[in-house]
Structures are given as structure tokens and as C-alpha cells.
CSV table of C-alpha atoms and ligand atoms in Angstrom, one decimal:
chain,number,residue,atom,x,y,z
M,1,MET,CA,30.6,79.5,2.0
M,2,ILE,CA,29.2,80.3,5.7
M,3,ASN,CA,25.6,79.1,6.8
M,4,VAL,CA,23.6,80.1,9.4
M,5,THR,CA,24.4,76.6,10.8
M,6,GLN,CA,26.3,73.5,9.5
M,7,THR,CA,25.5,69.7,10.2
M,8,PHE,CA,27.7,68.5,12.8
M,9,LEU,CA,29.0,65.3,12.0
M,10,PRO,CA,30.9,62.8,14.0
M,11,PRO,CA,33.5,60.3,12.2
M,12,GLN,CA,31.8,58.3,9.6
M,13,LYS,CA,33.6,55.2,10.9
M,14,GLU,CA,31.7,55.7,13.9
M,15,TYR,CA,28.4,55.8,12.3
M,16,ASN,CA,29.0,52.3,10.6
M,17,ASP,CA,30.5,50.8,13.4
M,18,LEU,CA,26.5,51.6,14.7
M,19,VAL,CA,25.0,51.4,11.6
M,20,LYS,CA,26.2,47.4,11.6
M,21,ARG,CA,24.4,46.4,14.8
M,22,ALA,CA,21.1,47.0,12.5
M,23,TRP,CA,22.4,45.1,9.7
M,24,ASP,CA,23.7,42.3,11.2
M,25,LYS,CA,20.3,42.2,13.0
M,26,LEU,CA,18.0,43.0,10.2
M,27,TRP,CA,16.2,44.9,12.2
M,28,LEU,CA,15.6,48.6,10.1
M,29,THR,CA,12.7,50.0,12.5
M,30,ASN,CA,10.2,49.3,15.5
M,31,ARG,CA,11.9,50.3,18.1
M,32,GLY,CA,14.8,48.5,17.6
M,33,GLU,CA,17.9,47.9,20.1
M,34,LEU,CA,19.5,51.2,18.6
M,35,THR,CA,16.4,52.9,19.5
M,36,LEU,CA,16.0,51.4,22.5
M,37,GLU,CA,19.6,52.2,23.6
M,38,LEU,CA,19.4,56.1,22.2
M,39,GLU,CA,16.5,56.5,24.7
M,40,SER,CA,18.1,55.3,27.4
M,41,LYS,CA,21.1,57.1,26.7
M,42,LEU,CA,19.6,60.7,26.7
M,43,LYS,CA,17.2,59.4,29.3
M,44,GLU,CA,20.9,59.5,31.2
M,45,LYS,CA,22.4,62.4,29.6
M,46,LEU,CA,19.0,64.9,30.0
M,47,SER,CA,18.1,63.7,33.3
M,48,ILE,CA,14.7,63.0,32.8
M,49,GLU,CA,12.7,60.1,33.7
M,50,LYS,CA,10.6,59.2,29.9
M,51,ILE,CA,10.8,59.6,26.2
M,52,ILE,CA,9.7,58.9,22.7
M,53,ILE,CA,12.0,59.2,20.3
M,54,THR,CA,9.9,60.2,17.2
M,55,ASN,CA,10.1,61.0,13.1
M,56,ASN,CA,10.4,64.1,13.4
M,57,GLY,CA,10.3,67.2,15.6
M,58,THR,CA,6.3,67.9,14.2
M,59,ILE,CA,5.0,64.7,14.7
M,60,PRO,CA,5.0,65.3,18.2
M,61,ILE,CA,3.0,68.5,18.8
M,62,GLN,CA,0.7,67.1,16.2
M,63,ILE,CA,-0.1,64.1,18.6
M,64,ALA,CA,0.1,66.2,21.5
M,65,LEU,CA,-2.5,68.3,19.9
M,66,LYS,CA,-4.7,65.5,18.9
M,67,LEU,CA,-4.9,64.2,22.2
M,68,LEU,CA,-5.4,67.7,24.7
M,69,GLY,CA,-6.7,70.0,22.4
M,70,LYS,CA,-9.5,68.5,21.3
M,71,GLU,CA,-10.3,70.9,18.1
M,72,GLY,CA,-10.5,73.6,20.6
M,73,GLU,CA,-8.7,76.9,20.6
M,74,ILE,CA,-4.6,77.2,21.4
M,75,ILE,CA,-2.9,80.4,22.3
M,76,THR,CA,0.2,80.3,21.0
M,77,THR,CA,3.3,82.8,19.9
M,78,PRO,CA,3.0,84.1,16.8
M,79,PHE,CA,7.4,84.0,16.8
M,80,SER,CA,8.6,80.5,16.5
M,81,TYR,CA,8.9,78.3,13.3
M,82,VAL,CA,5.9,77.9,10.9
M,83,ALA,CA,5.2,74.4,12.5
M,84,THR,CA,4.0,75.2,15.7
M,85,THR,CA,1.6,77.2,13.6
M,86,SER,CA,0.9,74.5,11.6
M,87,ALA,CA,0.5,71.7,14.0
M,88,ILE,CA,-2.4,73.7,15.4
M,89,VAL,CA,-4.1,74.2,12.2
M,90,TRP,CA,-3.3,70.7,10.6
M,91,GLU,CA,-4.8,69.2,14.0
M,92,LYS,CA,-8.2,71.3,13.3
M,93,CYS,CA,-7.9,72.7,15.9
M,94,THR,CA,-8.1,77.4,16.1
M,95,PRO,CA,-5.0,79.2,16.7
M,96,VAL,CA,-5.0,82.1,19.5
M,97,PHE,CA,-2.1,84.3,19.5
M,98,VAL,CA,-0.5,86.1,22.0
M,99,ASP,CA,2.0,88.6,20.9
M,100,ILE,CA,5.7,88.1,22.5
M,101,HIS,CA,8.2,89.9,25.1
M,102,PRO,CA,10.0,92.3,23.4
M,103,GLU,CA,13.4,90.9,24.7
M,104,TYR,CA,13.2,87.2,26.0
M,105,LEU,CA,11.2,86.6,22.8
M,106,THR,CA,8.9,84.1,23.7
M,107,ILE,CA,5.3,84.4,24.5
M,108,ASP,CA,4.0,87.6,26.7
M,109,GLU,CA,2.8,85.3,29.6
M,110,THR,CA,0.9,88.8,30.8
M,111,LYS,CA,-1.3,88.5,27.4
M,112,ILE,CA,-2.6,85.1,27.8
M,113,GLU,CA,-5.5,85.6,30.3
M,114,ALA,CA,-7.2,88.0,27.9
M,115,ALA,CA,-7.2,85.5,25.6
M,116,ILE,CA,-8.6,82.3,27.0
M,117,THR,CA,-12.3,81.9,26.1
M,118,PRO,CA,-15.2,78.9,26.8
M,119,ASN,CA,-13.5,77.0,23.7
M,120,THR,CA,-9.3,77.4,24.4
M,121,THR,CA,-8.1,74.0,25.4
M,122,ALA,CA,-4.6,74.1,25.5
M,123,ILE,CA,-1.7,76.2,25.4
M,124,LEU,CA,1.3,75.7,22.6
M,125,ALA,CA,4.3,78.2,23.7
M,126,THR,CA,7.9,77.7,22.3
M,127,HIS,CA,10.9,78.1,24.3
M,128,VAL,CA,12.2,79.6,21.4
M,129,PHE,CA,16.2,79.9,20.6
M,130,GLY,CA,16.4,77.7,23.8
M,131,ASN,CA,15.1,80.8,25.7
M,132,PRO,CA,12.2,79.0,28.3
M,133,CYS,CA,9.0,80.5,28.6
M,134,HIS,CA,7.6,82.5,31.7
M,135,ILE,CA,7.1,78.8,33.1
M,136,GLU,CA,5.7,80.0,36.6
M,137,ALA,CA,3.2,82.0,35.2
M,138,ILE,CA,2.3,79.8,32.2
M,139,GLU,CA,1.4,77.1,34.9
M,140,ALA,CA,-0.5,79.2,37.4
M,141,ILE,CA,-2.9,80.5,34.4
M,142,ALA,CA,-3.5,76.5,33.0
M,143,ALA,CA,-4.3,75.6,36.0
M,144,LYS,CA,-6.6,78.4,37.0
M,145,HIS,CA,-8.5,77.9,34.0
M,146,ASN,CA,-7.8,74.3,33.3
M,147,LEU,CA,-5.8,74.5,30.2
M,148,LYS,CA,-3.4,71.8,29.3
M,149,VAL,CA,0.5,73.1,28.3
M,150,ILE,CA,2.5,71.8,25.8
M,151,TYR,CA,6.0,73.4,24.9
M,152,ASP,CA,7.5,73.0,21.9
M,153,ALA,CA,10.8,73.4,23.1
M,154,ALA,CA,12.2,72.0,18.9
M,155,HIS,CA,15.3,74.6,20.0
M,156,SER,CA,16.1,73.6,23.7
M,157,PHE,CA,18.0,70.5,23.9
M,158,GLY,CA,20.3,70.3,27.2
M,159,VAL,CA,18.5,73.1,28.2
M,160,GLU,CA,17.8,73.4,32.4
M,161,TYR,CA,16.1,75.9,34.5
M,162,ASN,CA,15.3,75.9,37.6
M,163,ASN,CA,18.6,73.0,37.6
M,164,GLU,CA,15.5,71.1,36.0
M,165,SER,CA,15.9,69.8,32.3
M,166,ILE,CA,13.3,72.2,30.3
M,167,PHE,CA,12.1,69.4,28.8
M,168,ASN,CA,10.8,68.1,32.7
M,169,PHE,CA,8.2,70.9,32.3
M,170,GLY,CA,4.8,71.1,30.3
M,171,ASP,CA,1.5,68.2,30.0
M,172,VAL,CA,3.7,67.6,27.2
M,173,SER,CA,7.1,69.3,26.0
M,174,THR,CA,8.8,68.3,22.2
M,175,CYS,CA,12.1,68.2,20.9
M,176,SER,CA,13.2,68.6,17.5
M,177,PHE,CA,16.6,66.2,16.3
M,178,HIS,CA,16.8,67.7,12.5
M,179,ALA,CA,19.8,68.1,11.1
M,180,THR,CA,20.1,72.0,11.4
M,181,LYS,CA,19.5,71.4,15.3
M,182,LEU,CA,22.0,71.3,18.5
M,183,PHE,CA,21.6,67.2,18.6
M,184,HIS,CA,20.3,65.6,15.6
M,185,THR,CA,19.3,62.2,13.5
M,186,GLY,CA,19.4,63.5,10.3
M,187,GLU,CA,15.6,63.6,10.9
M,188,GLY,CA,13.9,63.0,14.3
M,189,GLY,CA,12.1,64.5,17.4
M,190,ALA,CA,11.2,63.4,20.6
M,191,MET,CA,8.3,64.1,23.6
M,192,PHE,CA,8.5,64.1,26.9
M,193,CYS,CA,5.9,63.7,29.7
M,194,LYS,CA,5.9,63.1,33.6
M,195,ASP,CA,2.2,61.9,33.9
M,196,GLU,CA,2.3,58.1,33.6
M,197,ALA,CA,-1.1,57.9,31.6
M,198,LEU,CA,-0.4,60.2,29.7
M,199,PHE,CA,3.0,58.7,28.5
M,200,HIS,CA,1.3,56.0,28.0
M,201,LYS,CA,-1.3,57.6,25.1
M,202,LEU,CA,1.4,59.2,23.3
M,203,TYR,CA,3.1,55.9,23.3
M,204,TYR,CA,0.5,54.3,21.8
M,205,SER,CA,-0.3,57.3,19.1
M,206,HIS,CA,3.4,57.0,17.6
M,207,ASN,CA,3.1,53.7,16.8
M,208,PHE,CA,-0.7,53.7,15.0
M,209,GLY,CA,-2.4,52.7,18.5
M,210,HIS,CA,-0.8,49.2,18.1
M,211,ASN,CA,-0.6,47.4,21.8
M,212,GLY,CA,0.8,44.1,20.4
M,213,PRO,CA,0.3,43.1,16.7
M,214,LEU,CA,-3.0,42.8,17.0
M,215,ASP,CA,-4.5,44.6,19.8
M,216,PHE,CA,-5.0,48.3,19.6
M,217,HIS,CA,-5.3,51.1,21.9
M,218,GLY,CA,-6.9,54.1,20.1
M,219,LEU,CA,-6.4,55.7,16.8
M,220,GLY,CA,-2.8,56.0,16.0
M,221,ILE,CA,0.0,57.3,13.7
M,222,ASN,CA,3.7,56.6,12.4
M,223,ALA,CA,5.7,58.3,14.7
M,224,LYS,CA,8.3,56.0,14.9
M,225,ILE,CA,12.3,56.6,14.3
M,226,SER,CA,14.4,54.2,12.3
M,227,GLU,CA,16.9,52.1,13.8
M,228,LEU,CA,19.4,53.9,11.2
M,229,GLN,CA,18.7,57.6,12.7
M,230,SER,CA,19.1,56.3,16.2
M,231,ALA,CA,22.3,55.2,14.9
M,232,LEU,CA,23.3,58.5,13.9
M,233,GLY,CA,21.6,60.0,17.3
M,234,LEU,CA,23.6,57.5,19.4
M,235,ALA,CA,27.0,59.0,17.1
M,236,VAL,CA,26.5,62.4,17.2
M,237,LEU,CA,25.9,62.0,21.4
M,238,PRO,CA,29.0,61.6,22.5
M,239,TYR,CA,30.2,65.3,21.1
M,240,MET,CA,27.0,66.7,22.5
M,241,ASP,CA,29.5,68.7,25.1
M,242,THR,CA,32.4,69.4,22.5
M,243,ILE,CA,29.2,70.7,20.4
M,244,VAL,CA,27.9,73.0,23.2
M,245,SER,CA,31.5,74.1,24.4
M,246,GLU,CA,32.5,75.0,21.1
M,247,ARG,CA,29.4,76.9,20.1
M,248,LYS,CA,29.6,79.0,23.8
M,249,LYS,CA,33.2,80.2,22.1
M,250,VAL,CA,31.1,81.8,19.5
M,251,VAL,CA,28.4,83.0,21.0
M,252,ASP,CA,31.0,84.8,23.9
M,253,PHE,CA,32.9,86.0,20.4
M,254,TYR,CA,30.2,88.2,19.1
M,255,ALA,CA,29.0,89.4,22.8
M,256,LYS,CA,32.4,90.5,22.8
M,257,ASN,CA,32.8,92.1,19.3
M,258,LEU,CA,30.3,93.4,17.9
M,259,ASP,CA,29.2,96.8,18.3
M,260,PHE,CA,25.5,96.7,20.6
M,261,SER,CA,25.1,100.2,20.4
M,262,THR,CA,22.0,99.9,17.9
M,263,ILE,CA,21.6,96.4,17.9
M,264,LYS,CA,19.5,94.2,20.8
M,265,ALA,CA,21.0,90.4,21.1
M,266,LEU,CA,18.7,87.8,22.6
M,267,LYS,CA,18.3,88.2,26.7
M,268,ILE,CA,18.0,84.9,28.5
M,269,ARG,CA,15.5,84.3,31.4
M,270,GLN,CA,17.1,84.3,34.8
M,271,ASN,CA,18.1,80.5,36.4
M,272,THR,CA,18.4,79.2,33.1
M,273,LYS,CA,21.5,77.3,31.9
M,274,TRP,CA,21.4,77.8,28.2
M,275,ASN,CA,22.2,76.1,25.1
M,276,TYR,CA,23.6,78.0,22.2
M,277,SER,CA,22.0,77.0,19.3
M,278,TYR,CA,21.1,80.1,18.2
M,279,TYR,CA,22.6,83.9,17.6
M,280,PRO,CA,20.0,86.2,17.0
M,281,ILE,CA,20.2,90.2,16.3
M,282,VAL,CA,17.6,92.5,16.3
M,283,LEU,CA,18.4,95.8,13.9
M,284,GLU,CA,16.9,99.0,13.9
M,285,THR,CA,14.7,99.0,11.5
M,286,GLU,CA,14.3,96.2,8.0
M,287,GLU,CA,16.6,98.6,5.8
M,288,LEU,CA,18.9,98.4,8.2
M,289,LEU,CA,18.9,94.5,8.5
M,290,LEU,CA,18.4,94.0,4.6
M,291,LYS,CA,21.7,96.3,4.5
M,292,VAL,CA,23.4,94.1,6.7
M,293,GLN,CA,22.1,90.7,5.0
M,294,LYS,CA,23.5,92.3,1.5
M,295,ALA,CA,26.9,92.8,2.6
M,296,LEU,CA,27.7,89.1,4.2
M,297,ASN,CA,25.7,87.8,1.1
M,298,GLU,CA,28.3,89.6,-0.9
M,299,VAL,CA,31.0,87.8,0.8
M,300,GLN,CA,28.9,84.5,0.8
M,301,ILE,CA,28.0,84.6,4.3
M,302,PHE,CA,24.7,83.6,4.8
M,303,PRO,CA,22.7,84.7,8.2
M,304,ARG,CA,18.9,83.6,8.0
M,305,ARG,CA,16.0,85.4,8.7
M,306,TYR,CA,14.7,83.2,11.7
M,307,PHE,CA,11.4,83.5,12.2
M,308,TYR,CA,10.3,85.8,9.2
M,309,PRO,CA,7.1,85.8,8.6
M,310,SER,CA,5.8,86.8,12.2
M,311,LEU,CA,3.1,83.6,12.3
M,312,ASN,CA,-0.1,85.6,12.5
M,313,THR,CA,0.4,87.1,9.3
M,314,VAL,CA,1.0,83.5,7.5
M,315,ASN,CA,-2.1,82.6,4.6
M,316,PHE,CA,-4.1,79.7,6.1
M,317,ILE,CA,-4.9,81.6,9.4
M,318,LYS,CA,-7.0,84.4,10.1
M,319,ASN,CA,-4.7,87.3,10.8
M,320,THR,CA,-4.8,89.6,14.5
M,321,GLU,CA,-2.2,92.3,14.6
M,322,MET,CA,0.7,91.5,16.7
M,323,PRO,CA,3.4,94.5,17.2
M,324,ILE,CA,6.1,93.5,18.7
M,325,SER,CA,6.3,89.9,16.5
M,326,GLU,CA,5.5,91.6,13.5
M,327,SER,CA,8.2,94.4,14.2
M,328,ILE,CA,11.5,91.7,15.5
M,329,SER,CA,10.4,89.7,12.7
M,330,LYS,CA,11.5,92.5,10.4
M,331,ARG,CA,14.5,92.1,12.0
M,332,ILE,CA,16.1,89.6,13.2
M,333,LEU,CA,19.2,87.9,12.0
M,334,CYS,CA,20.5,84.9,13.3
M,335,LEU,CA,24.6,84.7,12.6
M,336,PRO,CA,25.8,81.8,12.1
M,337,LEU,CA,27.3,79.2,14.9
M,338,TYR,CA,28.5,76.0,14.3
M,339,VAL,CA,31.4,74.0,15.5
M,340,GLY,CA,34.2,74.7,13.3
M,341,LEU,CA,33.6,78.1,12.4
M,342,LYS,CA,37.1,80.1,12.3
M,343,LYS,CA,38.0,82.9,14.0
M,344,GLU,CA,39.3,84.9,10.9
M,345,ASP,CA,35.7,84.2,9.5
M,346,LEU,CA,34.3,85.2,12.8
M,347,GLU,CA,36.5,88.6,12.5
M,348,LYS,CA,35.3,89.2,9.5
M,349,ILE,CA,31.5,88.5,9.9
M,350,THR,CA,31.8,91.0,13.2
M,351,LYS,CA,33.2,93.5,10.9
M,352,ILE,CA,31.0,93.5,8.3
M,353,ILE,CA,28.1,93.7,10.5
M,354,ASN,CA,29.7,96.5,12.5
M,355,GLN,CA,30.3,98.9,9.9
M,356,ASN,CA,27.1,98.8,7.8
M,357,LEU,CA,25.3,100.1,11.2
S,1,PLP,C1,12.6,72.9,13.8
S,1,PLP,C2,11.7,72.7,14.6
S,1,PLP,C3,10.2,72.0,14.5
S,1,PLP,C4,10.1,71.0,13.5
S,1,PLP,O1,10.8,70.1,13.8
S,1,PLP,P1,11.1,69.1,12.5
S,1,PLP,O2,11.8,67.9,12.7
S,1,PLP,O3,12.2,69.8,11.2
S,1,PLP,O4,9.4,68.7,12.6
S,1,PLP,C5,9.4,72.5,15.6
S,1,PLP,N1,9.6,73.7,16.5
S,1,PLP,C6,10.6,74.4,16.2
S,1,PLP,C7,10.6,75.8,16.7
S,1,PLP,C8,11.1,74.3,15.3
S,1,PLP,O5,12.7,75.3,15.3
């Protein structure tokens, strides 16, 4: 069976050796030495100054919205994983959708200003599939209208924009270290913020507001990662360069062998060092997508419809029409992409797709 992704696991001994340190110290959570070591290695690997590792990639979005959203209107993208929208609603803010760019698939920055009202507090945009949003335009709009910017960078581990980590942009950026993501800790995530004062608020928020055992620094929640998960992250991290270069080979194969006369690949924004995190193709019609999907499923190949449905249509929010996102969502399919995908499987996948177009 070939799925859209396969979790990368390091040799088990390497994980065991790391996790033994938690056993030896009888220390399983509360920012132990493995978590601190992972934070320090990630800072070095990503060339960033500050990071807080968390227990997943959703809670950091919620914490950022709690601190910056202030129960107001949040301008956001309808084309992302559901967590982007549900975090807004969960934090009692109101999502205000802005349609996406048809080729970059990120929020269409030229349509943001028309959606701003006196109740708008923040923009929450996703660097979807690791493709950066139009950061300069979003920054300028936010500065002009005094809005906060939060980037859901769940897909963007290792991405660089203008030779800088993508996590350096926005008031807060978040990442997911879920097992299906590029770098993972099983379950996990992180938040990034360059501003010292806001960073401290995020930090307190992720640990119940604790400022020492008896003192509290405001309201908080539990977003801490465990030492067992951090051990897994430390075991995966040394393989990241190999993971990315192996995935690049798969992406290059698709790019070379798929028949692009009727399908479209993702357009990566200029000045981006991409991470090869997903390989979406956009077909001409949903019927064609279903036909291609069925043909692949018949031979036990399971691409995924990332992201479907368009988030403005989910049942817990008031729908506003987003024609581009709705149209793309119906026609986009992410192809299998992971370390260890064999050449003959890639040949089979591309052949089946090309024959069914
Ligand atoms: C995976 C993902 C999340 C949520 O991350 P978890 O670690 O699963 O909580 C949020 N946003 C996007 C765009 C994602 O793909």
C-alpha cells in the first residue's frame, strides 16, 4: 500500500539511547533536558533566535489568537487544514475569509484590505504546502491598519524566504511536528516570535502561566511537550538533510514525468528555498480528479485530497463564497511523497495519472 505520506522513523536504537536519558533521570516532562536540547538544536538548524516547542501544532495557533486576536475578526485563508479555522472559532474570534491566489494557493494579499473592518484584530495566514504567503504585502497592510500577523507555518519546516527562516516572519509563527509532517516528534509543534515581550507571554501561556512553582503570570494552558516526544525529535533531526534531498528526488521525478498539458503543479514563490513537503496537482475538473483517484486506489495507491473542503464551507461557520478556493479544493490532489518511495512505484503512479487524464 502506498499512502500520501509515510512517517520517517530513525533506527530504533538511536531513539532508545536518547529516551534512556529520561529513564535515568526519572524526568518525563516539564521542559526537561531533552526538550531543552531539542530547542537548542532547532535554533541552530533553522538559524532562529527563539522557539517554544509545544505538544502539537494547533495549540500554538490558539495561544497566539488568545493573546493577539482579542475575540475580534481574524482575516484568514479558506485553503488550509481545518485547524487554522477551528482555532479561530475555538478562541471565540470570527473568521473572515479572503480568497486565495490561484497559483500560489496562499491568501490573495490584494483582497485583504477590502475585508478589514473596525473589528479586525489580526491576519492568520497559512504558508500552504510550505509556499510562503506574500509576506511583504501582508506586513504593509498589517502596519497600515494596526493588525497583528500570525502565520500558520505547519508545513514550513526548513523553508527559507529571502535567505531567512520562514519562522522569523509575522508577530507569531507556528509549526506542527505531527507524525505526518516533514520534521516530527510523533505529536508536537512549536511557536516562534522575535519580540521579547510577546515571547515571554507566549512562554507563560504554554505552561499554565507558571512563573515559578507558586507564582502565576496570567492565564495559561498546558502546551508542553514530553521528554519522550523530544527524544524522538532529537533522533529524527540528524536525518533532515537526507529527508529533504530524498523528497526532492521524488518531486523532480513527478515534475519531469507527469503530463502537464492539463494538470497544474504548485507555483513556488520567488526567493524561496522550499522544503518539498507536499506534491499537489490541480486537475481540470473534479470528475477527472475522482477518476484519477479511483484508478490509483484500485492498485492500492492513496493520494489525499489536501485540502478539501474549502474551509468557508465547513458546517461550524457562516459561509461566504470563495470561488477560487472552492474550485481548487475540488480539483487538488496530493501525490505520495516520502523517503523510500521506489522508482518503480513513481513510474506506476505517473503512468496511471497520465493515462487517466
Ligand atoms: C497539521 C496542521 C495543523 C495542526 O497541527 P497538529 O500538530 O496536528 O495539531 C495546523 N495547520 C495546518 C495547516 C496543518 O497542516
